[in-house]
C-alpha cells in the first residue's frame, strides 16, 4: 500500500489526485500504513495485482451517510460512495484495468445501499476525466477548491444508481 501510494505521488500527473505530498507520505511510520490497511466497515480498497504480486493499481471507496458533511464542507444529501485514491501504474494503463477497479468499487457501493457514487477530479487532469467518463461517471457541475491550492479546482463526477 505504501509503495503504491509513494509511486502515485511521484507520478507526473496522478499526484494531483492526492491530498498529501510525497514527502509527507514517505515520512509516515509503518504503523500508519498498517492502520490504514486495516480499514473500517465504511471503506473498501480494491487492488489489481500484477503477475509477481506487485500492485498494478488501486481504487478506494468511502461511504458517506445522508445528513453528514463531506470533506469540503457540503451536506451529504443521500447515502453515497466516494471514490478516492485512484491510481494505476503507467505500465498497466490503457488496458481496461481502471474500468475493472471502478466497476468493483461501484458494485461494492451498491451492495452497501449507496444511491450514487461520486469522485472529484482535478480540473487539470484530462486523462483521469476521460477515464471516468468512459466508466459512466458524468460531471455534476459542482466545482470545489483543491485542498492543496485554493486557486486550483476539482470537478465532481457522479454515477447514479
Short mmCIF file of N, CA and C in Angstrom, two decimals:
data_model
loop_
_atom_site.label_atom_id
_atom_site.label_comp_id
_atom_site.label_asym_id
_atom_site.label_seq_id
_atom_site.Cartn_x
_atom_site.Cartn_y
_atom_site.Cartn_z
N UNK A 1 0.83 -1.19 0.00
CA UNK A 1 0.00 0.00 0.00
C UNK A 1 0.88 1.26 0.00
N UNK A 2 1.88 1.25 0.86
CA UNK A 2 2.76 2.42 0.96
C UNK A 2 3.50 2.64 -0.36
N UNK A 3 4.06 1.57 -0.93
CA UNK A 3 4.83 1.72 -2.16
C UNK A 3 3.98 2.24 -3.31
N UNK A 4 2.75 1.73 -3.43
CA UNK A 4 1.86 2.20 -4.49
C UNK A 4 1.53 3.68 -4.31
N UNK A 5 1.25 4.09 -3.07
CA UNK A 5 0.94 5.50 -2.80
C UNK A 5 2.14 6.38 -3.11
N UNK A 6 3.32 5.98 -2.70
CA UNK A 6 4.51 6.78 -2.99
C UNK A 6 4.76 6.89 -4.48
N UNK A 7 4.55 5.81 -5.21
CA UNK A 7 4.70 5.87 -6.67
C UNK A 7 3.66 6.81 -7.28
N UNK A 8 2.44 6.78 -6.77
CA UNK A 8 1.40 7.69 -7.28
C UNK A 8 1.78 9.15 -7.03
N UNK A 9 2.36 9.41 -5.87
CA UNK A 9 2.74 10.79 -5.53
C UNK A 9 3.93 11.29 -6.33
N UNK A 10 4.67 10.37 -6.95
CA UNK A 10 5.79 10.76 -7.82
C UNK A 10 5.37 10.83 -9.29
N UNK A 11 4.17 10.35 -9.62
CA UNK A 11 3.69 10.36 -11.00
C UNK A 11 3.54 11.80 -11.48
N UNK A 12 3.91 12.10 -12.74
CA UNK A 12 3.85 13.48 -13.24
C UNK A 12 2.46 14.11 -13.20
N UNK A 13 1.40 13.32 -13.30
CA UNK A 13 0.04 13.87 -13.27
C UNK A 13 -0.78 13.31 -12.12
N UNK A 14 -0.66 12.03 -11.83
CA UNK A 14 -1.51 11.39 -10.83
C UNK A 14 -1.41 12.02 -9.46
N UNK A 15 -0.26 12.60 -9.13
CA UNK A 15 -0.10 13.20 -7.81
C UNK A 15 -1.14 14.28 -7.53
N UNK A 16 -1.72 14.86 -8.59
CA UNK A 16 -2.75 15.88 -8.42
C UNK A 16 -3.96 15.36 -7.66
N UNK A 17 -4.20 14.06 -7.73
CA UNK A 17 -5.40 13.48 -7.13
C UNK A 17 -5.29 13.24 -5.63
N UNK A 18 -4.12 13.41 -5.08
CA UNK A 18 -3.92 13.06 -3.68
C UNK A 18 -3.76 14.30 -2.82
N UNK A 19 -4.23 14.21 -1.60
CA UNK A 19 -4.25 15.36 -0.70
C UNK A 19 -2.96 15.55 0.07
N UNK A 20 -2.01 14.63 -0.11
CA UNK A 20 -0.74 14.75 0.59
C UNK A 20 0.39 14.82 -0.42
N UNK A 21 1.55 15.21 0.06
CA UNK A 21 2.73 15.25 -0.80
C UNK A 21 3.55 13.98 -0.61
N UNK A 22 4.46 13.74 -1.52
CA UNK A 22 5.35 12.59 -1.41
C UNK A 22 6.13 12.65 -0.10
N UNK A 23 6.63 13.82 0.24
CA UNK A 23 7.46 13.97 1.43
C UNK A 23 6.68 13.60 2.70
N UNK A 24 5.45 14.04 2.79
CA UNK A 24 4.62 13.73 3.96
C UNK A 24 4.36 12.22 4.03
N UNK A 25 3.97 11.63 2.91
CA UNK A 25 3.65 10.20 2.88
C UNK A 25 4.89 9.35 3.19
N UNK A 26 6.02 9.71 2.63
CA UNK A 26 7.25 8.94 2.83
C UNK A 26 7.71 8.98 4.28
N UNK A 27 7.39 10.05 4.99
CA UNK A 27 7.82 10.20 6.39
C UNK A 27 6.91 9.46 7.37
N UNK A 28 5.77 8.98 6.91
CA UNK A 28 4.84 8.29 7.82
C UNK A 28 5.43 6.96 8.27
N UNK A 29 5.24 6.61 9.55
CA UNK A 29 5.77 5.34 10.05
C UNK A 29 4.97 4.15 9.51
N UNK A 30 5.56 2.98 9.58
CA UNK A 30 4.88 1.77 9.11
C UNK A 30 3.56 1.55 9.84
N UNK A 31 3.47 1.96 11.09
CA UNK A 31 2.22 1.79 11.85
C UNK A 31 1.07 2.53 11.19
N UNK A 32 1.34 3.69 10.58
CA UNK A 32 0.29 4.43 9.87
C UNK A 32 -0.26 3.59 8.73
N UNK A 33 0.62 2.98 7.95
CA UNK A 33 0.19 2.20 6.79
C UNK A 33 -0.52 0.92 7.22
N UNK A 34 -0.10 0.34 8.33
CA UNK A 34 -0.76 -0.85 8.85
C UNK A 34 -2.18 -0.53 9.32
N UNK A 35 -2.36 0.59 10.01
CA UNK A 35 -3.69 1.01 10.45
C UNK A 35 -4.58 1.32 9.25
N UNK A 36 -4.00 1.97 8.26
CA UNK A 36 -4.77 2.30 7.06
C UNK A 36 -5.22 1.04 6.33
N UNK A 37 -4.36 0.04 6.30
CA UNK A 37 -4.71 -1.21 5.62
C UNK A 37 -5.83 -1.95 6.34
N UNK A 38 -5.95 -1.76 7.65
CA UNK A 38 -6.99 -2.45 8.43
C UNK A 38 -8.39 -1.96 8.05
N UNK A 39 -8.56 -0.70 7.73
CA UNK A 39 -9.81 -0.10 7.28
C UNK A 39 -11.00 -0.45 8.16
N UNK A 40 -11.98 0.44 8.16
CA UNK A 40 -13.21 0.22 8.89
C UNK A 40 -14.29 -0.33 7.97
N UNK A 41 -15.50 -0.43 8.49
CA UNK A 41 -16.59 -1.01 7.70
C UNK A 41 -17.11 -0.07 6.62
N UNK A 42 -16.84 1.22 6.72
CA UNK A 42 -17.35 2.17 5.74
C UNK A 42 -16.36 2.52 4.64
N UNK A 43 -15.36 1.69 4.47
CA UNK A 43 -14.35 1.94 3.44
C UNK A 43 -13.87 0.60 2.89
N UNK A 44 -13.59 0.60 1.59
CA UNK A 44 -13.07 -0.63 0.97
C UNK A 44 -12.07 -0.22 -0.11
N UNK A 45 -10.89 -0.83 -0.06
CA UNK A 45 -9.89 -0.60 -1.09
C UNK A 45 -9.86 -1.80 -2.01
N UNK A 46 -9.83 -1.53 -3.30
CA UNK A 46 -9.75 -2.57 -4.32
C UNK A 46 -8.39 -2.44 -5.00
N UNK A 47 -7.70 -3.56 -5.12
CA UNK A 47 -6.39 -3.55 -5.76
C UNK A 47 -6.39 -4.49 -6.95
N UNK A 48 -5.54 -4.17 -7.89
CA UNK A 48 -5.28 -5.06 -9.02
C UNK A 48 -3.84 -5.53 -8.85
N UNK A 49 -3.66 -6.83 -8.80
CA UNK A 49 -2.34 -7.40 -8.59
C UNK A 49 -1.79 -7.91 -9.91
N UNK A 50 -0.59 -7.49 -10.24
CA UNK A 50 0.08 -7.93 -11.47
C UNK A 50 0.75 -9.28 -11.21
N UNK A 51 1.08 -10.01 -12.29
CA UNK A 51 1.84 -11.24 -12.10
C UNK A 51 3.11 -10.92 -11.31
N UNK A 52 3.40 -11.75 -10.35
CA UNK A 52 4.56 -11.50 -9.49
C UNK A 52 4.18 -10.82 -8.18
N UNK A 53 2.92 -10.40 -8.05
CA UNK A 53 2.45 -9.86 -6.79
C UNK A 53 2.48 -8.36 -6.63
N UNK A 54 3.10 -7.63 -7.55
CA UNK A 54 3.12 -6.17 -7.44
C UNK A 54 1.72 -5.62 -7.64
N UNK A 55 1.37 -4.60 -6.88
CA UNK A 55 0.08 -3.94 -7.07
C UNK A 55 0.15 -3.07 -8.31
N UNK A 56 -0.73 -3.34 -9.26
CA UNK A 56 -0.77 -2.59 -10.51
C UNK A 56 -1.60 -1.32 -10.38
N UNK A 57 -2.58 -1.34 -9.48
CA UNK A 57 -3.44 -0.19 -9.30
C UNK A 57 -4.37 -0.38 -8.13
N UNK A 58 -5.05 0.70 -7.79
CA UNK A 58 -5.92 0.67 -6.63
C UNK A 58 -7.00 1.75 -6.74
N UNK A 59 -8.15 1.45 -6.15
CA UNK A 59 -9.27 2.38 -6.01
C UNK A 59 -9.83 2.16 -4.61
N UNK A 60 -10.12 3.23 -3.91
CA UNK A 60 -10.74 3.13 -2.59
C UNK A 60 -12.10 3.82 -2.64
N UNK A 61 -13.08 3.21 -1.98
CA UNK A 61 -14.42 3.79 -1.91
C UNK A 61 -14.79 3.99 -0.44
N UNK A 62 -15.18 5.21 -0.13
CA UNK A 62 -15.65 5.57 1.21
C UNK A 62 -17.16 5.71 1.16
N UNK A 63 -17.86 5.27 2.19
CA UNK A 63 -19.30 5.50 2.27
C UNK A 63 -19.54 6.81 2.98
N UNK A 64 -20.42 7.62 2.41
CA UNK A 64 -20.83 8.88 3.02
C UNK A 64 -22.31 8.78 3.33
N UNK A 65 -22.68 9.08 4.56
CA UNK A 65 -24.05 8.92 5.01
C UNK A 65 -24.85 10.21 4.83
N UNK A 66 -26.12 10.05 4.44
CA UNK A 66 -27.03 11.19 4.35
C UNK A 66 -27.06 11.92 5.68
N UNK A 67 -27.04 13.24 5.61
CA UNK A 67 -27.09 14.04 6.82
C UNK A 67 -25.72 14.40 7.37
N UNK A 68 -24.67 13.80 6.81
CA UNK A 68 -23.32 14.14 7.26
C UNK A 68 -22.77 15.27 6.39
N UNK A 69 -21.55 15.67 6.70
CA UNK A 69 -20.88 16.72 5.94
C UNK A 69 -19.65 16.09 5.28
N UNK A 70 -19.40 16.42 4.01
CA UNK A 70 -18.25 15.83 3.32
C UNK A 70 -16.98 16.61 3.62
N UNK A 71 -15.88 16.19 3.05
CA UNK A 71 -14.57 16.78 3.28
C UNK A 71 -14.49 18.25 2.90
N UNK A 72 -15.35 18.69 1.96
CA UNK A 72 -15.32 20.07 1.50
C UNK A 72 -16.33 20.95 2.25
N UNK A 73 -17.05 20.35 3.21
CA UNK A 73 -18.00 21.12 4.00
C UNK A 73 -19.41 21.14 3.45
N UNK A 74 -19.68 20.35 2.39
CA UNK A 74 -21.01 20.29 1.80
C UNK A 74 -21.83 19.20 2.50
N UNK A 75 -23.15 19.44 2.58
CA UNK A 75 -24.05 18.46 3.16
C UNK A 75 -24.18 17.26 2.22
N UNK A 76 -24.13 16.07 2.78
CA UNK A 76 -24.36 14.84 2.02
C UNK A 76 -25.86 14.58 2.06
N UNK A 77 -26.49 14.60 0.91
CA UNK A 77 -27.95 14.51 0.85
C UNK A 77 -28.49 13.08 0.85
N UNK A 78 -27.68 12.14 0.40
CA UNK A 78 -28.12 10.74 0.35
C UNK A 78 -26.91 9.84 0.51
N UNK A 79 -27.17 8.59 0.88
CA UNK A 79 -26.07 7.66 1.05
C UNK A 79 -25.36 7.48 -0.28
N UNK A 80 -24.04 7.63 -0.23
CA UNK A 80 -23.28 7.56 -1.48
C UNK A 80 -21.89 7.02 -1.24
N UNK A 81 -21.32 6.48 -2.30
CA UNK A 81 -19.93 6.09 -2.29
C UNK A 81 -19.09 7.24 -2.79
N UNK A 82 -17.91 7.37 -2.26
CA UNK A 82 -16.98 8.43 -2.69
C UNK A 82 -15.67 7.74 -3.07
N UNK A 83 -15.36 7.76 -4.35
CA UNK A 83 -14.14 7.13 -4.88
C UNK A 83 -12.96 8.06 -4.63
N UNK A 84 -11.92 7.51 -4.02
CA UNK A 84 -10.69 8.27 -3.74
C UNK A 84 -9.48 7.39 -4.04
N UNK A 85 -8.32 8.01 -4.06
CA UNK A 85 -7.08 7.25 -4.16
C UNK A 85 -6.94 6.42 -5.42
N UNK A 86 -7.43 6.91 -6.53
CA UNK A 86 -7.37 6.16 -7.78
C UNK A 86 -5.97 6.29 -8.38
N UNK A 87 -5.36 5.15 -8.66
CA UNK A 87 -4.05 5.16 -9.31
C UNK A 87 -3.81 3.82 -9.99
N UNK A 88 -3.33 3.90 -11.23
CA UNK A 88 -2.88 2.72 -11.98
C UNK A 88 -1.47 3.04 -12.46
N UNK A 89 -0.57 2.12 -12.21
CA UNK A 89 0.81 2.32 -12.66
C UNK A 89 0.84 2.52 -14.18
N UNK A 90 1.74 3.37 -14.67
CA UNK A 90 1.79 3.67 -16.11
C UNK A 90 1.85 2.43 -17.01
N UNK A 91 2.59 1.43 -16.62
CA UNK A 91 2.73 0.23 -17.46
C UNK A 91 1.47 -0.62 -17.50
N UNK A 92 0.47 -0.29 -16.70
CA UNK A 92 -0.79 -1.03 -16.68
C UNK A 92 -1.97 -0.19 -17.16
N UNK A 93 -1.68 0.97 -17.74
CA UNK A 93 -2.74 1.85 -18.21
C UNK A 93 -3.14 1.47 -19.64
N UNK A 94 -4.31 1.96 -20.04
CA UNK A 94 -4.83 1.81 -21.41
C UNK A 94 -5.14 0.35 -21.75
N UNK A 95 -5.49 -0.45 -20.73
CA UNK A 95 -5.85 -1.85 -20.99
C UNK A 95 -7.15 -2.25 -20.30
N UNK A 96 -7.89 -1.27 -19.79
CA UNK A 96 -9.17 -1.55 -19.15
C UNK A 96 -9.09 -1.80 -17.66
N UNK A 97 -7.90 -1.75 -17.08
CA UNK A 97 -7.75 -2.02 -15.65
C UNK A 97 -8.50 -1.00 -14.80
N UNK A 98 -8.42 0.27 -15.15
CA UNK A 98 -9.12 1.29 -14.35
C UNK A 98 -10.63 1.03 -14.36
N UNK A 99 -11.16 0.59 -15.49
CA UNK A 99 -12.58 0.28 -15.57
C UNK A 99 -12.95 -0.86 -14.62
N UNK A 100 -12.11 -1.89 -14.58
CA UNK A 100 -12.38 -3.03 -13.70
C UNK A 100 -12.31 -2.62 -12.23
N UNK A 101 -11.35 -1.78 -11.88
CA UNK A 101 -11.25 -1.31 -10.50
C UNK A 101 -12.46 -0.46 -10.13
N UNK A 102 -12.84 0.45 -11.02
CA UNK A 102 -14.01 1.29 -10.75
C UNK A 102 -15.29 0.45 -10.68
N UNK A 103 -15.43 -0.52 -11.57
CA UNK A 103 -16.60 -1.41 -11.53
C UNK A 103 -16.70 -2.12 -10.19
N UNK A 104 -15.57 -2.61 -9.69
CA UNK A 104 -15.57 -3.30 -8.40
C UNK A 104 -15.96 -2.36 -7.27
N UNK A 105 -15.43 -1.15 -7.30
CA UNK A 105 -15.76 -0.17 -6.26
C UNK A 105 -17.22 0.25 -6.30
N UNK A 106 -17.74 0.48 -7.49
CA UNK A 106 -19.15 0.87 -7.64
C UNK A 106 -20.05 -0.27 -7.20
N UNK A 107 -19.73 -1.49 -7.59
CA UNK A 107 -20.55 -2.65 -7.19
C UNK A 107 -20.59 -2.76 -5.67
N UNK A 108 -19.47 -2.55 -5.02
CA UNK A 108 -19.44 -2.61 -3.55
C UNK A 108 -20.33 -1.52 -2.96
N UNK A 109 -20.24 -0.30 -3.52
CA UNK A 109 -21.08 0.80 -3.01
C UNK A 109 -22.55 0.47 -3.16
N UNK A 110 -22.95 -0.11 -4.30
CA UNK A 110 -24.35 -0.51 -4.49
C UNK A 110 -24.74 -1.55 -3.44
N UNK A 111 -23.86 -2.51 -3.18
CA UNK A 111 -24.15 -3.54 -2.16
C UNK A 111 -24.35 -2.93 -0.78
N UNK A 112 -23.73 -1.78 -0.54
CA UNK A 112 -23.84 -1.10 0.76
C UNK A 112 -25.05 -0.17 0.81
N UNK A 113 -25.85 -0.16 -0.26
CA UNK A 113 -27.05 0.67 -0.28
C UNK A 113 -26.85 2.10 -0.76
N UNK A 114 -25.71 2.37 -1.39
CA UNK A 114 -25.48 3.71 -1.92
C UNK A 114 -26.46 4.01 -3.05
N UNK A 115 -26.89 5.26 -3.11
CA UNK A 115 -27.78 5.71 -4.18
C UNK A 115 -27.02 6.31 -5.35
N UNK A 116 -25.79 6.69 -5.09
CA UNK A 116 -24.92 7.21 -6.14
C UNK A 116 -23.49 7.03 -5.70
N UNK A 117 -22.57 7.14 -6.66
CA UNK A 117 -21.15 7.09 -6.38
C UNK A 117 -20.54 8.32 -7.03
N UNK A 118 -19.67 8.97 -6.30
CA UNK A 118 -19.06 10.19 -6.84
C UNK A 118 -17.56 10.18 -6.64
N UNK A 119 -16.92 11.12 -7.29
CA UNK A 119 -15.49 11.33 -7.15
C UNK A 119 -15.20 12.76 -7.53
N UNK A 120 -14.04 13.22 -7.16
CA UNK A 120 -13.57 14.54 -7.58
C UNK A 120 -12.31 14.33 -8.39
N UNK A 121 -12.20 15.11 -9.46
CA UNK A 121 -11.04 15.01 -10.34
C UNK A 121 -10.51 16.42 -10.58
N UNK A 122 -9.21 16.55 -10.54
CA UNK A 122 -8.57 17.84 -10.73
C UNK A 122 -8.91 18.37 -12.12
N UNK A 123 -9.20 19.65 -12.19
CA UNK A 123 -9.56 20.28 -13.47
C UNK A 123 -8.45 20.17 -14.50
N UNK A 124 -7.21 20.04 -14.06
CA UNK A 124 -6.06 19.95 -14.97
C UNK A 124 -5.62 18.51 -15.23
N UNK A 125 -6.55 17.56 -15.08
CA UNK A 125 -6.21 16.15 -15.30
C UNK A 125 -7.17 15.54 -16.32
N UNK A 126 -7.02 15.91 -17.60
CA UNK A 126 -7.94 15.39 -18.62
C UNK A 126 -7.86 13.89 -18.82
N UNK A 127 -6.70 13.29 -18.56
CA UNK A 127 -6.57 11.83 -18.69
C UNK A 127 -7.53 11.14 -17.73
N UNK A 128 -7.53 11.56 -16.47
CA UNK A 128 -8.42 10.96 -15.48
C UNK A 128 -9.88 11.28 -15.81
N UNK A 129 -10.16 12.49 -16.23
CA UNK A 129 -11.54 12.85 -16.58
C UNK A 129 -12.05 11.93 -17.68
N UNK A 130 -11.23 11.66 -18.68
CA UNK A 130 -11.63 10.76 -19.76
C UNK A 130 -11.91 9.36 -19.27
N UNK A 131 -11.08 8.86 -18.37
CA UNK A 131 -11.29 7.52 -17.82
C UNK A 131 -12.60 7.45 -17.06
N UNK A 132 -12.92 8.49 -16.30
CA UNK A 132 -14.16 8.49 -15.52
C UNK A 132 -15.38 8.61 -16.43
N UNK A 133 -15.27 9.39 -17.48
CA UNK A 133 -16.38 9.48 -18.45
C UNK A 133 -16.63 8.13 -19.11
N UNK A 134 -15.55 7.45 -19.51
CA UNK A 134 -15.69 6.13 -20.13
C UNK A 134 -16.30 5.11 -19.16
N UNK A 135 -16.09 5.33 -17.87
CA UNK A 135 -16.64 4.42 -16.85
C UNK A 135 -18.09 4.75 -16.50
N UNK A 136 -18.64 5.78 -17.14
CA UNK A 136 -20.04 6.11 -16.91
C UNK A 136 -20.29 7.27 -15.97
N UNK A 137 -19.26 7.81 -15.36
CA UNK A 137 -19.42 8.97 -14.48
C UNK A 137 -19.67 10.21 -15.34
N UNK A 138 -20.49 11.11 -14.81
CA UNK A 138 -20.81 12.35 -15.52
C UNK A 138 -20.52 13.55 -14.62
N UNK A 139 -20.06 14.67 -15.22
CA UNK A 139 -19.85 15.87 -14.41
C UNK A 139 -21.19 16.36 -13.83
N UNK A 140 -21.18 16.75 -12.57
CA UNK A 140 -22.40 17.23 -11.93
C UNK A 140 -22.53 18.75 -11.98
N UNK A 141 -21.44 19.42 -12.28
CA UNK A 141 -21.43 20.88 -12.25
C UNK A 141 -20.85 21.44 -10.96
N UNK A 142 -20.70 20.60 -9.93
CA UNK A 142 -20.11 21.06 -8.68
C UNK A 142 -18.60 21.19 -8.87
N UNK A 143 -18.09 22.36 -8.55
CA UNK A 143 -16.66 22.64 -8.63
C UNK A 143 -16.22 23.13 -7.25
N UNK A 144 -15.17 22.55 -6.71
CA UNK A 144 -14.68 22.95 -5.39
C UNK A 144 -13.21 23.32 -5.50
N UNK A 145 -12.75 24.10 -4.54
CA UNK A 145 -11.34 24.46 -4.47
C UNK A 145 -10.54 23.23 -4.09
N UNK A 146 -9.41 23.10 -4.71
CA UNK A 146 -8.50 21.99 -4.41
C UNK A 146 -7.87 22.26 -3.06
N UNK A 147 -7.88 21.28 -2.20
CA UNK A 147 -7.45 21.50 -0.82
C UNK A 147 -5.97 21.87 -0.69
N UNK A 148 -5.13 21.45 -1.63
CA UNK A 148 -3.71 21.79 -1.55
C UNK A 148 -3.40 23.17 -2.11
N UNK A 149 -4.33 23.72 -2.93
CA UNK A 149 -4.11 25.02 -3.54
C UNK A 149 -5.47 25.62 -3.86
N UNK A 150 -5.88 26.63 -3.13
CA UNK A 150 -7.21 27.22 -3.27
C UNK A 150 -7.47 27.81 -4.66
N UNK A 151 -6.41 28.09 -5.43
CA UNK A 151 -6.58 28.65 -6.77
C UNK A 151 -6.90 27.58 -7.81
N UNK A 152 -6.71 26.32 -7.46
CA UNK A 152 -6.98 25.23 -8.39
C UNK A 152 -8.35 24.63 -8.09
N UNK A 153 -8.93 23.94 -9.07
CA UNK A 153 -10.29 23.43 -8.94
C UNK A 153 -10.37 21.92 -9.15
N UNK A 154 -11.35 21.33 -8.46
CA UNK A 154 -11.69 19.93 -8.65
C UNK A 154 -13.15 19.85 -9.09
N UNK A 155 -13.42 18.95 -10.01
CA UNK A 155 -14.75 18.77 -10.56
C UNK A 155 -15.37 17.50 -10.00
N UNK A 156 -16.64 17.59 -9.60
CA UNK A 156 -17.33 16.38 -9.14
C UNK A 156 -17.91 15.65 -10.34
N UNK A 157 -17.69 14.34 -10.38
CA UNK A 157 -18.31 13.45 -11.34
C UNK A 157 -19.11 12.45 -10.53
N UNK A 158 -20.26 12.03 -11.03
CA UNK A 158 -21.08 11.07 -10.28
C UNK A 158 -21.74 10.06 -11.22
N UNK A 159 -22.11 8.95 -10.61
CA UNK A 159 -22.81 7.88 -11.29
C UNK A 159 -24.01 7.54 -10.41
N UNK A 160 -25.21 7.76 -10.93
CA UNK A 160 -26.41 7.44 -10.17
C UNK A 160 -26.77 5.99 -10.37
N UNK A 161 -27.38 5.43 -9.33
CA UNK A 161 -27.78 4.03 -9.38
C UNK A 161 -28.92 3.84 -10.37
#
